[in-house]
PDB file of C-alpha atoms in Angstrom:
ATOM      1  CA  UNK A1282     118.962  72.326 111.804  1.00 96.00           C
ATOM      2  CA  UNK A1283     120.114  68.984 110.745  1.00 98.00           C
ATOM      3  CA  UNK A1284     123.808  69.127 109.876  1.00 98.00           C
ATOM      4  CA  UNK A1285     125.560  66.547 107.507  1.00 98.00           C
ATOM      5  CA  UNK A1286     129.505  66.143 107.200  1.00 98.00           C
ATOM      6  CA  UNK A1287     131.393  64.206 104.376  1.00 98.00           C
ATOM      7  CA  UNK A1288     135.124  63.995 103.665  1.00 97.00           C
ATOM      8  CA  UNK A1289     137.233  63.472 100.610  1.00 95.00           C
ATOM      9  CA  UNK A1290     139.780  64.729  98.338  1.00 95.00           C
ATOM     10  CA  UNK A1291     137.411  65.707  95.421  1.00 95.00           C
ATOM     11  CA  UNK A1292     140.281  66.287  92.997  1.00 92.00           C
ATOM     12  CA  UNK A1293     139.395  66.370  89.464  1.00 86.00           C
ATOM     13  CA  UNK A1294     135.893  67.183  90.405  1.00 89.00           C
ATOM     14  CA  UNK A1295     133.345  65.074  88.333  1.00 85.00           C
ATOM     15  CA  UNK A1296     129.650  64.065  88.347  1.00 86.00           C
ATOM     16  CA  UNK A1297     130.154  61.035  90.705  1.00 88.00           C
ATOM     17  CA  UNK A1298     131.494  63.958  93.319  1.00 92.00           C
ATOM     18  CA  UNK A1299     128.155  66.022  92.415  1.00 94.00           C
ATOM     19  CA  UNK A1300     126.017  62.773  92.959  1.00 94.00           C
ATOM     20  CA  UNK A1301     127.458  62.175  96.579  1.00 95.00           C
ATOM     21  CA  UNK A1302     127.129  65.923  97.632  1.00 97.00           C
ATOM     22  CA  UNK A1303     123.582  66.115  96.332  1.00 97.00           C
ATOM     23  CA  UNK A1304     122.504  62.900  98.083  1.00 97.00           C
ATOM     24  CA  UNK A1305     124.531  63.877 101.281  1.00 98.00           C
ATOM     25  CA  UNK A1306     122.814  67.274 101.321  1.00 98.00           C
ATOM     26  CA  UNK A1307     119.580  65.880 101.008  1.00 98.00           C
ATOM     27  CA  UNK A1308     120.090  64.032 104.453  1.00 98.00           C
ATOM     28  CA  UNK A1309     119.769  67.363 106.034  1.00 98.00           C
ATOM     29  CA  UNK A1310     119.889  71.198 105.923  1.00 98.00           C
ATOM     30  CA  UNK A1311     123.726  72.218 105.973  1.00 98.00           C
ATOM     31  CA  UNK A1312     126.440  69.990 104.521  1.00 98.00           C
ATOM     32  CA  UNK A1313     130.064  70.710 105.571  1.00 98.00           C
ATOM     33  CA  UNK A1314     132.639  69.109 103.283  1.00 98.00           C
ATOM     34  CA  UNK A1315     136.029  68.357 105.206  1.00 98.00           C
ATOM     35  CA  UNK A1316     138.459  68.683 102.417  1.00 98.00           C
ATOM     36  CA  UNK A1317     141.756  66.680 102.537  1.00 97.00           C
ATOM     37  CA  UNK A1318     144.901  69.091 102.418  1.00 97.00           C
ATOM     38  CA  UNK A1319     147.593  68.481 100.155  1.00 96.00           C
ATOM     39  CA  UNK A1320     149.791  67.744 102.931  1.00 97.00           C
ATOM     40  CA  UNK A1321     147.255  65.102 103.992  1.00 96.00           C
ATOM     41  CA  UNK A1322     146.950  63.470 100.655  1.00 94.00           C
ATOM     42  CA  UNK A1323     150.677  63.249  99.953  1.00 94.00           C
ATOM     43  CA  UNK A1324     152.021  62.104 103.416  1.00 94.00           C
ATOM     44  CA  UNK A1325     148.907  60.433 104.835  1.00 93.00           C
ATOM     45  CA  UNK A1326     146.946  58.952 101.728  1.00 91.00           C
ATOM     46  CA  UNK A1327     150.298  58.568  99.592  1.00 90.00           C
ATOM     47  CA  UNK A1328     148.615  60.491  96.730  1.00 88.00           C
ATOM     48  CA  UNK A1329     149.271  63.769  94.945  1.00 89.00           C
ATOM     49  CA  UNK A1330     146.425  65.835  93.736  1.00 90.00           C
ATOM     50  CA  UNK A1331     146.133  67.612  90.477  1.00 90.00           C
ATOM     51  CA  UNK A1332     144.564  70.466  91.723  1.00 95.00           C
ATOM     52  CA  UNK A1333     145.809  72.468  94.728  1.00 97.00           C
ATOM     53  CA  UNK A1334     143.724  72.383  98.146  1.00 98.00           C
ATOM     54  CA  UNK A1335     142.819  76.061  97.173  1.00 98.00           C
ATOM     55  CA  UNK A1336     141.564  75.104  93.817  1.00 97.00           C
ATOM     56  CA  UNK A1337     139.619  72.205  95.072  1.00 97.00           C
ATOM     57  CA  UNK A1338     138.118  74.329  97.639  1.00 98.00           C
ATOM     58  CA  UNK A1339     137.023  77.204  95.217  1.00 98.00           C
ATOM     59  CA  UNK A1340     135.269  74.400  93.217  1.00 97.00           C
ATOM     60  CA  UNK A1341     133.429  72.994  96.132  1.00 98.00           C
ATOM     61  CA  UNK A1342     132.427  76.178  97.553  1.00 98.00           C
ATOM     62  CA  UNK A1343     130.772  77.017  94.062  1.00 97.00           C
ATOM     63  CA  UNK A1344     128.495  73.937  94.448  1.00 97.00           C
ATOM     64  CA  UNK A1345     125.241  74.775  95.607  1.00 97.00           C
ATOM     65  CA  UNK A1346     124.725  71.695  97.915  1.00 98.00           C
ATOM     66  CA  UNK A1347     127.811  72.626  99.834  1.00 98.00           C
ATOM     67  CA  UNK A1348     127.436  75.067 102.732  1.00 98.00           C
ATOM     68  CA  UNK A1349     130.942  75.060 104.199  1.00 98.00           C
ATOM     69  CA  UNK A1350     134.189  73.472 103.541  1.00 98.00           C
ATOM     70  CA  UNK A1351     136.959  73.146 105.939  1.00 98.00           C
ATOM     71  CA  UNK A1352     140.279  71.112 106.045  1.00 98.00           C
ATOM     72  CA  UNK A1353     140.646  67.418 106.668  1.00 98.00           C
ATOM     73  CA  UNK A1354     144.231  67.379 108.183  1.00 97.00           C
ATOM     74  CA  UNK A1355     144.180  63.833 109.936  1.00 95.00           C
ATOM     75  CA  UNK A1356     142.252  60.611 109.879  1.00 93.00           C
ATOM     76  CA  UNK A1357     141.542  61.437 113.657  1.00 93.00           C
ATOM     77  CA  UNK A1358     139.674  64.637 113.213  1.00 96.00           C
ATOM     78  CA  UNK A1359     136.380  63.261 112.529  1.00 97.00           C
ATOM     79  CA  UNK A1360     135.537  62.675 116.176  1.00 96.00           C
ATOM     80  CA  UNK A1361     136.143  66.417 116.968  1.00 97.00           C
ATOM     81  CA  UNK A1362     134.439  67.790 113.909  1.00 98.00           C
ATOM     82  CA  UNK A1363     131.295  65.836 114.935  1.00 97.00           C
ATOM     83  CA  UNK A1364     131.452  67.527 118.241  1.00 97.00           C
ATOM     84  CA  UNK A1365     132.691  70.985 117.274  1.00 97.00           C
ATOM     85  CA  UNK A1366     130.244  71.467 114.040  1.00 98.00           C
ATOM     86  CA  UNK A1367     127.035  69.610 115.975  1.00 98.00           C
ATOM     87  CA  UNK A1368     127.096  66.981 113.070  1.00 98.00           C
ATOM     88  CA  UNK A1369     123.837  64.871 113.020  1.00 98.00           C
ATOM     89  CA  UNK A1370     124.882  62.626 109.873  1.00 98.00           C
ATOM     90  CA  UNK A1371     128.269  61.500 108.761  1.00 98.00           C
ATOM     91  CA  UNK A1372     128.376  60.513 105.016  1.00 98.00           C
ATOM     92  CA  UNK A1373     130.836  58.886 102.916  1.00 96.00           C
ATOM     93  CA  UNK A1374     131.164  56.611 100.119  1.00 92.00           C
ATOM     94  CA  UNK A1375     130.465  52.868 100.493  1.00 92.00           C
ATOM     95  CA  UNK A1376     133.730  51.664  99.553  1.00 90.00           C
ATOM     96  CA  UNK A1377     134.387  52.694 103.317  1.00 94.00           C
ATOM     97  CA  UNK A1378     131.655  50.674 104.532  1.00 96.00           C
ATOM     98  CA  UNK A1379     131.884  49.756 108.196  1.00 96.00           C
ATOM     99  CA  UNK A1380     135.465  51.557 108.744  1.00 96.00           C
ATOM    100  CA  UNK A1381     133.536  54.677 110.286  1.00 97.00           C
ATOM    101  CA  UNK A1382     130.717  52.936 112.214  1.00 97.00           C
ATOM    102  CA  UNK A1383     132.578  53.967 115.669  1.00 96.00           C
ATOM    103  CA  UNK A1384     131.293  57.472 115.044  1.00 97.00           C
ATOM    104  CA  UNK A1385     127.669  55.994 115.917  1.00 96.00           C
ATOM    105  CA  UNK A1386     129.068  56.430 119.604  1.00 95.00           C
ATOM    106  CA  UNK A1387     129.700  60.052 119.051  1.00 94.00           C
ATOM    107  CA  UNK A1388     126.053  60.449 118.530  1.00 95.00           C
ATOM    108  CA  UNK A1389     126.289  60.848 114.502  1.00 97.00           C
ATOM    109  CA  UNK A1390     124.376  58.611 112.336  1.00 98.00           C
ATOM    110  CA  UNK A1391     126.855  57.117 109.860  1.00 98.00           C
ATOM    111  CA  UNK A1392     125.413  56.447 106.306  1.00 98.00           C
ATOM    112  CA  UNK A1393     127.433  55.046 103.335  1.00 97.00           C
ATOM    113  CA  UNK A1394     126.433  56.272 100.174  1.00 95.00           C
ATOM    114  CA  UNK A1395     126.672  53.881  96.688  1.00 91.00           C
ATOM    115  CA  UNK A1396     129.289  55.627  94.579  1.00 85.00           C
ATOM    116  CA  UNK A1397     128.540  56.547  90.832  1.00 78.00           C
ATOM    117  CA  UNK A1398     129.823  53.078  89.437  1.00 69.00           C
ATOM    118  CA  UNK A1399     131.171  54.241  85.918  1.00 70.00           C
ATOM    119  CA  UNK A1400     133.269  57.265  87.045  1.00 66.00           C
ATOM    120  CA  UNK A1401     136.192  58.052  89.466  1.00 66.00           C
ATOM    121  CA  UNK A1402     139.154  60.210  89.629  1.00 68.00           C
ATOM    122  CA  UNK A1403     141.169  57.011  89.286  1.00 68.00           C
ATOM    123  CA  UNK A1404     139.568  56.022  86.175  1.00 69.00           C
ATOM    124  CA  UNK A1405     139.748  59.319  84.578  1.00 64.00           C
ATOM    125  CA  UNK A1406     143.752  59.479  85.422  1.00 64.00           C
ATOM    126  CA  UNK A1407     143.968  56.056  83.851  1.00 68.00           C
ATOM    127  CA  UNK A1408     142.451  56.798  80.694  1.00 69.00           C
ATOM    128  CA  UNK A1409     144.077  60.226  80.122  1.00 66.00           C
ATOM    129  CA  UNK A1410     147.524  58.051  80.736  1.00 70.00           C
ATOM    130  CA  UNK A1411     146.242  55.371  78.146  1.00 72.00           C
ATOM    131  CA  UNK A1412     145.394  58.407  75.836  1.00 60.00           C
ATOM    132  CA  UNK A1413     148.998  59.588  76.224  1.00 58.00           C
ATOM    133  CA  UNK A1414     150.291  56.040  75.178  1.00 55.00           C
ATOM    134  CA  UNK A1415     148.588  56.112  71.915  1.00 47.00           C
ATOM    135  CA  UNK A1416     150.037  59.282  70.516  1.00 47.00           C
TER     136      UNK A1416
END
């Protein structure tokens, strides 16, 4: 069985996230999503999520491409996860291109997938904030 892992916050889930998960799953038989915890997002990534970890986890678990959701607590856990979950392929958006090539040394193929260009959580938040200013 070929195992794939991807990482992310997946806040305000949208079709760009679904595209990423669908493409990631197509690279193997079993897809694990390491979901950034609220604490990791706040203290390390310096961003506050709209939805809590538990709500984001529920949403991801409802998606047919996702087989398992695990917590992402630190940047460093990727090496351990590759060994712990017997990962064959590490997948992430191409905005991280080159940043995780070191995981090849852990025995995983590293794939950078193109993002869906017209959508992002940042764009959604910006548009919501602009709409508030109009009223």
